[in-house]
Structure formats: structure tokens, C-alpha cells
């Protein structure tokens, strides 16, 4: 027993021929402490991948639920707005071009405001223009094509006033935002333009 406890590992000194003795038990203990276990390192490497997969599926599930909720709420909004517009004698063009987009786009407005507060103006301009482009170049043509197999067809027929207002709004928005910056005066001009567009459609729309 005494001989086993007294066993020591000797290593040559770097400066001379002397040997420095270390307890053999301490060396094996330290080596066991500082050497990571292969199973433990593999499990630590696999944990971030598992968390990434879980968060991805969770995000996809939340997106699907949110999309279904928006579809249901949109249907409720359209169904409840028709009696109101008939009672107030609002023009269909004003309801379709101004009122419904104004109410339905509230979540997007809050998102855009939060990005503007973070001074991400490029994202603000891209989101603002991208939403309109998506509706005009993607959703509207899809609805027209789908309506071909429906009992009632959807035709995109605009009056001269509506085309003039939309064309002017598109031109001015492009001229104001082409430098990628937006100051308070330009923002005020855009709000004034939107107000004028809404008033024109309300008075002279179809």
C-alpha cells in the first residue's frame, strides 16, 4: 500500500538533467478533468441544431396560424363593411381603394413605424412599396384568373379619375423616395397626397 501511494511519475526538466517528480495520481486526475468526453462534446454540438429545428417549426406553425386568422378576420371585415357603406352611401371605389386598405393594413403600419424608429429607412421604403407592388402585380392578377372558374367574374375596370390618381401617386412616390431618404417635409407631402387621393376618389370615383 505504501509503495503504491509513493509511486511518482518523473519528467526531465527543461533547464537541466534534473528530474521533477509529480504524483502519478494527480496527473491522471488532472488529465481526466481537462479532457472532454467525446459523448459530451457530440451532445453539445447537436443541441444548437435541435434548438434551430424546433424554432423553425414553431415559426412556421405561428405563421400558418396567423395567416388563417388574418383570412378569417378579413372575411368578417368585408362582410360587416358592406351594410355600413350602403348606409353611409360611400362609393365602392372609395371603400376598395382607401377604406379597406387603411383598416386592413394596420399591423403593417405598426411594423413600419417600429422600423422607422430604429432608423432603418431602406426597410421602411422597401416594405411600403413592396406591399403595393405585391397587390398590383401578384394578387390582383391571381384573383382575376381564379374568377374565370367562379360564378361571378372579377374585372379590373378603372375610371379615368382612378387611373389618374393612381398614376400620380406612383410617380410622386418614386420621385420622393428615389434617393433612399425621407425627411419630415417629404413625409408630410406624401400624407397630403394620400388625403387628396382619398378625397378625389370619394367625390368622383365610380
XYZ file of C-alpha atoms in Angstrom:
206
model
C 0.000 0.000 0.000
C 2.794 2.418 0.859
C 4.635 1.600 -2.357
C 1.545 2.333 -4.486
C 0.957 5.715 -2.823
C 4.597 6.594 -3.216
C 4.707 5.940 -6.953
C 5.605 9.114 -8.807
C 5.972 9.984 -12.473
C 9.242 11.699 -13.352
C 9.771 14.090 -16.233
C 13.033 15.635 -17.339
C 13.479 19.319 -16.527
C 13.812 21.712 -19.457
C 16.812 23.519 -17.928
C 18.976 20.571 -16.984
C 19.236 16.900 -16.369
C 17.345 17.026 -13.141
C 14.098 15.191 -12.909
C 10.996 16.685 -11.395
C 8.688 14.299 -9.636
C 4.925 14.564 -9.882
C 2.442 12.344 -8.140
C 1.100 9.859 -10.634
C -2.374 10.001 -9.203
C -2.608 13.793 -9.617
C -1.561 13.578 -13.274
C -4.229 11.067 -14.097
C -6.820 13.061 -12.177
C -5.951 16.343 -13.947
C -5.967 14.623 -17.325
C -9.405 13.276 -16.605
C -10.670 16.728 -15.609
C -9.360 18.639 -18.650
C -10.036 16.043 -21.344
C -13.625 16.460 -22.622
C -15.651 13.352 -23.073
C -16.428 12.540 -26.754
C -20.083 11.854 -25.973
C -20.418 15.150 -24.129
C -18.905 17.202 -26.997
C -21.159 15.496 -29.548
C -24.245 16.196 -27.457
C -23.228 19.851 -27.040
C -22.780 20.193 -30.829
C -26.153 18.599 -31.520
C -28.062 20.820 -29.088
C -27.967 24.064 -31.197
C -29.152 22.146 -34.279
C -32.083 20.685 -32.359
C -32.980 24.128 -30.999
C -32.798 25.602 -34.530
C -35.131 22.920 -35.910
C -37.568 23.450 -33.039
C -37.614 27.221 -33.504
C -38.072 26.833 -37.280
C -41.108 24.566 -36.918
C -42.513 26.846 -34.258
C -42.136 29.868 -36.563
C -43.805 28.006 -39.448
C -46.690 26.980 -37.185
C -47.168 30.526 -35.892
C -47.091 31.860 -39.462
C -49.770 29.381 -40.552
C -51.992 30.237 -37.581
C -51.542 33.982 -38.174
C -52.357 33.593 -41.885
C -55.531 31.657 -41.098
C -56.525 34.272 -38.518
C -55.983 37.128 -40.965
C -58.066 35.338 -43.612
C -60.951 34.842 -41.184
C -60.797 38.432 -39.928
C -60.645 39.770 -43.497
C -63.780 37.851 -44.379
C -65.521 39.211 -41.289
C -64.374 42.754 -42.147
C -65.654 42.580 -45.727
C -68.950 41.059 -44.629
C -69.540 43.678 -41.947
C -68.427 46.674 -44.003
C -70.986 46.263 -46.774
C -74.027 47.307 -44.667
C -72.087 50.261 -43.273
C -71.034 51.544 -46.704
C -74.562 51.155 -48.037
C -75.959 53.089 -45.088
C -73.362 55.866 -45.492
C -73.710 55.886 -49.317
C -69.977 55.531 -49.865
C -68.720 54.813 -53.367
C -67.385 51.286 -53.970
C -64.124 52.662 -55.338
C -63.532 54.654 -52.139
C -64.224 51.591 -49.996
C -61.942 49.358 -52.080
C -59.055 51.775 -52.653
C -58.996 53.714 -49.383
C -61.120 52.416 -46.524
C -60.450 48.654 -46.558
C -56.680 49.003 -47.218
C -56.485 51.600 -44.443
C -58.102 49.268 -41.903
C -56.547 46.036 -43.136
C -53.019 47.451 -43.184
C -52.879 48.483 -39.526
C -50.463 45.672 -38.481
C -48.142 46.623 -41.331
C -48.259 50.273 -40.271
C -47.110 49.416 -36.731
C -44.308 47.252 -38.131
C -43.189 50.064 -40.439
C -43.271 52.592 -37.608
C -41.084 50.336 -35.449
C -38.552 50.034 -38.276
C -38.590 53.812 -38.760
C -37.889 54.332 -35.052
C -34.869 52.043 -35.440
C -33.710 54.297 -38.327
C -33.978 51.501 -40.927
C -35.348 53.732 -43.662
C -34.371 51.430 -46.522
C -36.508 48.702 -44.977
C -39.374 51.163 -44.474
C -39.357 52.261 -48.112
C -38.966 48.692 -49.383
C -41.838 47.420 -47.233
C -44.107 50.312 -48.215
C -43.501 49.926 -51.941
C -43.313 46.139 -51.860
C -46.773 45.741 -50.372
C -48.384 47.817 -53.115
C -46.391 46.060 -55.847
C -47.429 42.675 -54.483
C -51.116 43.584 -54.580
C -50.973 45.162 -58.045
C -48.749 42.647 -59.837
C -49.467 39.402 -57.996
C -52.695 39.234 -56.014
C -54.944 41.149 -58.427
C -53.993 39.041 -61.492
C -54.389 35.825 -59.471
C -57.875 36.879 -58.359
C -58.832 37.706 -61.950
C -57.661 34.293 -63.164
C -59.383 32.446 -60.323
C -62.623 34.282 -61.025
C -62.730 32.693 -64.504
C -63.923 29.445 -62.922
C -66.226 31.166 -60.435
C -69.913 32.021 -60.978
C -69.138 35.752 -60.949
C -66.079 37.125 -62.725
C -63.787 39.820 -61.410
C -62.903 42.505 -63.936
C -60.377 45.238 -63.226
C -62.108 48.221 -64.763
C -60.996 51.659 -63.531
C -62.367 55.058 -64.375
C -60.217 57.849 -65.776
C -60.137 59.613 -62.407
C -58.979 56.483 -60.585
C -56.249 55.801 -63.148
C -55.055 59.418 -62.967
C -54.902 59.347 -59.159
C -53.043 56.031 -59.039
C -50.606 57.128 -61.737
C -49.881 60.431 -59.996
C -49.384 58.699 -56.653
C -46.955 56.192 -58.189
C -44.957 58.910 -59.942
C -44.665 61.180 -56.889
C -43.774 58.311 -54.555
C -40.959 57.263 -56.893
C -39.630 60.817 -57.217
C -39.682 61.475 -53.472
C -38.114 58.198 -52.370
C -35.592 57.573 -55.170
C -32.714 58.940 -53.056
C -33.415 56.404 -50.293
C -34.057 59.130 -47.714
C -37.209 60.649 -46.303
C -37.365 63.861 -44.293
C -40.361 65.218 -42.441
C -41.374 67.540 -45.284
C -41.430 64.688 -47.796
C -43.452 62.598 -45.369
C -45.920 65.447 -44.956
C -46.220 65.737 -48.750
C -46.976 62.020 -49.022
C -49.680 62.277 -46.351
C -51.152 65.283 -48.157
C -51.057 63.339 -51.429
C -52.881 60.413 -49.840
C -55.524 62.728 -48.407
C -56.065 64.382 -51.789
C -56.270 60.984 -53.480
C -58.864 59.750 -50.978
C -60.953 62.900 -51.319
C -60.849 62.743 -55.111
C -61.957 59.110 -55.201
C -64.637 59.800 -52.595
C -66.111 62.617 -54.684
C -65.529 61.453 -58.253
C -64.889 57.695 -58.026
C -67.156 55.104 -59.588
